[in-house]
Coordinates of C-alpha atoms in Angstrom, one line a residue:
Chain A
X114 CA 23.8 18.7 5.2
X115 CA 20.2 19.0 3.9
X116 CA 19.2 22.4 2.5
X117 CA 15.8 24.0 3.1
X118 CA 12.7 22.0 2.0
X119 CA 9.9 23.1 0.5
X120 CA 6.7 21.8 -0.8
X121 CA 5.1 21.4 -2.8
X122 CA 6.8 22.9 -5.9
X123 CA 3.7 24.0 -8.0
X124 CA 0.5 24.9 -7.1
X125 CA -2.5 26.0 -9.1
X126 CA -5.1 26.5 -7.2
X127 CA -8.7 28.7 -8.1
X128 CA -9.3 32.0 -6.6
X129 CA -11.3 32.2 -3.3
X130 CA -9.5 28.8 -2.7
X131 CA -7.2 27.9 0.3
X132 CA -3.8 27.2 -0.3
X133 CA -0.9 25.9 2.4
X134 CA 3.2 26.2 1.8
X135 CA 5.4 23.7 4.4
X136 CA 9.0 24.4 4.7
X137 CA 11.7 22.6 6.9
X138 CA 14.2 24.4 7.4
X139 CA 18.8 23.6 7.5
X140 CA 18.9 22.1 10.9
X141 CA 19.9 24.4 13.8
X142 CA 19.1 27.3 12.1
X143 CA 16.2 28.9 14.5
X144 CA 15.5 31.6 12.1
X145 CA 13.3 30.9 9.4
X146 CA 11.3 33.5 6.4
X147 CA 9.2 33.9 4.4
X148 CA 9.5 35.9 1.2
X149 CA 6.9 36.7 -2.4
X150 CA 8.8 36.4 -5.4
X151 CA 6.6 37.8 -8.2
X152 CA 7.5 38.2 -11.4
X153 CA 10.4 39.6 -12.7
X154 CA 11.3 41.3 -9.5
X155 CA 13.2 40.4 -6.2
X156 CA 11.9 38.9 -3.4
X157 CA 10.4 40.7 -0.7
X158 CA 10.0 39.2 3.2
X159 CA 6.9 38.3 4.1
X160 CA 7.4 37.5 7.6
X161 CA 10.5 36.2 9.9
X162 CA 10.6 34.1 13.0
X163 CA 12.8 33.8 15.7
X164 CA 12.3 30.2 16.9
X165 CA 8.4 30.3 17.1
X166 CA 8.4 34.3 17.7
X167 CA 7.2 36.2 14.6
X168 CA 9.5 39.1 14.9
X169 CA 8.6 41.2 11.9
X170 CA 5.3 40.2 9.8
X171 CA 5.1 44.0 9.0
X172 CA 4.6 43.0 5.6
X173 CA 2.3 39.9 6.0
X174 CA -1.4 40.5 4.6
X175 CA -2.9 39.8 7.5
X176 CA -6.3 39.7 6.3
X177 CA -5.6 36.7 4.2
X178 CA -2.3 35.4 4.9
X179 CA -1.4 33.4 8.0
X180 CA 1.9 31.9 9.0
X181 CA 3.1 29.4 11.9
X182 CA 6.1 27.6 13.2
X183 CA 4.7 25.5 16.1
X184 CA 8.2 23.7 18.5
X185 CA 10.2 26.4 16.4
X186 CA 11.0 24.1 13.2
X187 CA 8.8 23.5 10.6
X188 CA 6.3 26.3 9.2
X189 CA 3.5 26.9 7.5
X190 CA 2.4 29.6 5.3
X191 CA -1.7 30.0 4.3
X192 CA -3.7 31.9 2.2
X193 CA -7.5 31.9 2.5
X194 CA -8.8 33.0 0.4
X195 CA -6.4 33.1 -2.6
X196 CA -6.9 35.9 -5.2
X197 CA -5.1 36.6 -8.7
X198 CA -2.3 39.0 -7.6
X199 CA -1.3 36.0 -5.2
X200 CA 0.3 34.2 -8.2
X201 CA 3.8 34.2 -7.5
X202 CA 7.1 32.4 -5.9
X203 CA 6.8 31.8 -2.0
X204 CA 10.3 31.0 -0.8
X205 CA 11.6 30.2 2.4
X206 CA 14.5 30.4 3.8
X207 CA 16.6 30.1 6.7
X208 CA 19.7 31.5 8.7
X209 CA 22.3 30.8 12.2
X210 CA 22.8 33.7 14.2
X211 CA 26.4 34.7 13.3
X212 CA 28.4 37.9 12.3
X213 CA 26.7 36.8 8.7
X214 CA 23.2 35.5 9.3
X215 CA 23.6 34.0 5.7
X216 CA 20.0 33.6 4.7
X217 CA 19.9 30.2 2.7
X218 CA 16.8 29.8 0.3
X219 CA 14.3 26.4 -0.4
X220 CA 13.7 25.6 -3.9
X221 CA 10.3 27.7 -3.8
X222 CA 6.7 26.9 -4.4
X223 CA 5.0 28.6 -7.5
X224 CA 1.4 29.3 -6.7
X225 CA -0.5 30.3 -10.2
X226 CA -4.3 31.3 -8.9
X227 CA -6.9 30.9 -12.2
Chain B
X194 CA 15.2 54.4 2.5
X195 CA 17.0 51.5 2.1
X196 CA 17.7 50.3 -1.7
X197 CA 19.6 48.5 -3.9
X198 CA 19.9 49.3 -7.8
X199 CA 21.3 46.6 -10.4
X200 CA 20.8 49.0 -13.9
X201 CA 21.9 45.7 -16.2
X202 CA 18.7 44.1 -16.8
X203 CA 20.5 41.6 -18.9
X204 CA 24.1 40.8 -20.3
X205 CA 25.7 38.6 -22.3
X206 CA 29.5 37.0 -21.9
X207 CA 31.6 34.4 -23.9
X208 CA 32.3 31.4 -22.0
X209 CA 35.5 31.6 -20.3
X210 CA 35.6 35.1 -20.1
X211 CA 35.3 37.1 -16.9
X212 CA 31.9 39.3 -16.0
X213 CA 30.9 42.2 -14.3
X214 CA 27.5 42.4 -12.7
X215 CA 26.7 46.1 -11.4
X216 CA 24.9 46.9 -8.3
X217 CA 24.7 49.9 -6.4
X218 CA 23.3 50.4 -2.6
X219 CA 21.9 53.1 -0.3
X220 CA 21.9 53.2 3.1
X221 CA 22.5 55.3 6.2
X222 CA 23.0 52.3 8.3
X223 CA 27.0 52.1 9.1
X224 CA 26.7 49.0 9.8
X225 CA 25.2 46.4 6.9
X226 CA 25.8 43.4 4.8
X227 CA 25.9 42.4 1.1
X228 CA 25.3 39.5 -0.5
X229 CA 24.9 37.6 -3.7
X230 CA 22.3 35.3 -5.0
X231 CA 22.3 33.6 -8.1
X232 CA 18.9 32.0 -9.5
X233 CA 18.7 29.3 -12.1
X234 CA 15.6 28.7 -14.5
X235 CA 14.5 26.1 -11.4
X236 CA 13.9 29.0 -9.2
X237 CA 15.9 28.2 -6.5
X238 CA 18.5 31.6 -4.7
X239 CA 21.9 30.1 -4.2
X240 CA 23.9 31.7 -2.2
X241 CA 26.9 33.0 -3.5
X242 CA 29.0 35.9 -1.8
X243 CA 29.3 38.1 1.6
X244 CA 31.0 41.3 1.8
X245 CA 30.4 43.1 5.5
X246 CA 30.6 47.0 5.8
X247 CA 33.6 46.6 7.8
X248 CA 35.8 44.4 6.0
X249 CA 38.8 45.4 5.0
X250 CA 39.0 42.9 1.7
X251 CA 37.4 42.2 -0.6
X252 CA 35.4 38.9 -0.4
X253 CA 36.3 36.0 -2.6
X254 CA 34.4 32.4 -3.3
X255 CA 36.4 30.5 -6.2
X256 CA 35.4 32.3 -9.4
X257 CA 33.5 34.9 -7.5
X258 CA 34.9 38.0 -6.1
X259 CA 33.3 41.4 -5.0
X260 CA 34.5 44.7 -5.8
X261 CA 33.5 46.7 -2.8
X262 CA 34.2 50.5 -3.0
X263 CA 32.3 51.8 0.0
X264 CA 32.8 55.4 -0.9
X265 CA 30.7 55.0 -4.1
X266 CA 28.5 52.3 -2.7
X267 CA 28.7 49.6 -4.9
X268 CA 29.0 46.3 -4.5
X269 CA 30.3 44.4 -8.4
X270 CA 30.4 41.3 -8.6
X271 CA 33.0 39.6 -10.8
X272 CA 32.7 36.3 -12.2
X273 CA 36.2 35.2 -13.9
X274 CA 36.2 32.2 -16.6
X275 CA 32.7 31.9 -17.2
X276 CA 30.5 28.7 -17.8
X277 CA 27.9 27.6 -19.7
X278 CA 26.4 26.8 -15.7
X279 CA 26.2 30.3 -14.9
X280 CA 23.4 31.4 -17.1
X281 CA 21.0 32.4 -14.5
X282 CA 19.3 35.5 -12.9
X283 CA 21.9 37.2 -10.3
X284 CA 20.6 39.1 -7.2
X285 CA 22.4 42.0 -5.3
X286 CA 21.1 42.0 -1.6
X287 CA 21.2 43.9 1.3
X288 CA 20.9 43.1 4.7
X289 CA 18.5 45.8 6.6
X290 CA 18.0 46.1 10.2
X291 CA 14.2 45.7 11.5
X292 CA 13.0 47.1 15.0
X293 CA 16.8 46.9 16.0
X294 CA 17.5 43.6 14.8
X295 CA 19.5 42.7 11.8
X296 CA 18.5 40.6 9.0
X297 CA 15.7 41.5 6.6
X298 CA 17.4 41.3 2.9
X299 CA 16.4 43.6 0.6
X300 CA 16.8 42.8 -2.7
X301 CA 17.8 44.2 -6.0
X302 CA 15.8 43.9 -9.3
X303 CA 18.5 41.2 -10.9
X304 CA 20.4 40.6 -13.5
X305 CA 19.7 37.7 -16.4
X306 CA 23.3 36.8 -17.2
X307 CA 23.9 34.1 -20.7
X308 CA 26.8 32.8 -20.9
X309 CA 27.4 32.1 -24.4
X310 CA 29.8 29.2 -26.0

């Protein structure tokens, strides 16, 4: 079975610049998340869908970021415009609703704004 | 608030020997999950261990087990005849419910473990 899929792995991108994440999530799993990874720390969610419902994006910086899952698969994560506290890992990651809701993780994309 | 404390910023531990990796939890939830992530240098959280509030065991996967005391709120987890593959960072997680719904992890600060041959 094919684990989450991210891309692209490494990004470096100026500030004030747009940047895009994609991830494809394990098949059949409808939720999907996002979470910032910044140095040295844990990560922290970002936003989580149900299907093609954002359910909690309490923590999304709305003013900047943006985040879809159109059909309730794939997603997108933006920033526009990127600044220098952005730098960081964006993971992904996906779960099946059961007693466990395992989250399982993509391999990440680190985003270094200059 | 919800929180999870891992104190051993780093450790080290002779291959083939078994490890300890501390992590401590706070919650007024009755009802929560724990879990385990390990991270290797290519960034990637693989999953590793569940332990539920309710169960009655203690959770194993192969080498891994969790030593869950409930009373003191902690959540070890125990890696028994180490590798040289398990150098990585190792996250302590728990899951959170949001607006009445379960599932936002909140994670600890890590642990760099080095398994050394």
């Amino acid at each position: 079975e094919a684990g989450v899929v991210q891309s692209p792995r490494y990004k470096i991108i100026e500030k004030k610049q747009p940047v895009a994440f994609w991830c494809n999530p394990i098949s059949g799993h409808n939720t999907l998340y996002w979470y910032r990874q910044n140095l040295g720390q844990g990560p922290e969610l970002l936003i989580r869908y149900e299907n093609e419902e954002a359910v909690d994006d309490s923590q999304l910086p709305k003013d900047r970021f943006s985040a879809e899952r159109l059909k309730g698969v794939d997603s997108t994560l933006k920033i526009q415009p990127a600044e220098l506290g952005d730098s960081a890992v964006y993971l992904c990651a996906s779960s099946f609703i059961d007693r466990r809701e395992t989250q399982y993780f993509g391999p990440g994309t680190r985003l270094l704004v200059l | 608030a919800q929180k999870i404390t891992q104190t051993q910023p780093g450790m080290f531990v002779q291959e083939k020997e078994a490890v300890t990796l501390d992590c401590t939890y706070d919650t007024s939830d009755p009802s929560y999950g724990l879990f385990w992530y390990k991270q290797p240098s290519s960034g990637e959280m693989i999953f590793l261990i569940y332990q539920g509030s309710y169960d009655q065991q203690n959770a194993t996967e192969g080498r891994y087990s969790l030593n869950f005391q409930k009373a003191r709120k902690s959540a070890n987890l125990v890696i028994s005849a180490s590798q040289l593959g398990d150098s990585a960072m190792y996250f302590c997680a728990m899951r959170e419910r949001t607006r009445g719904a379960t599932n936002k992890l909140i994670f600890g600060t890590g642990t760099l473990l080095a398994v050394q041959p």
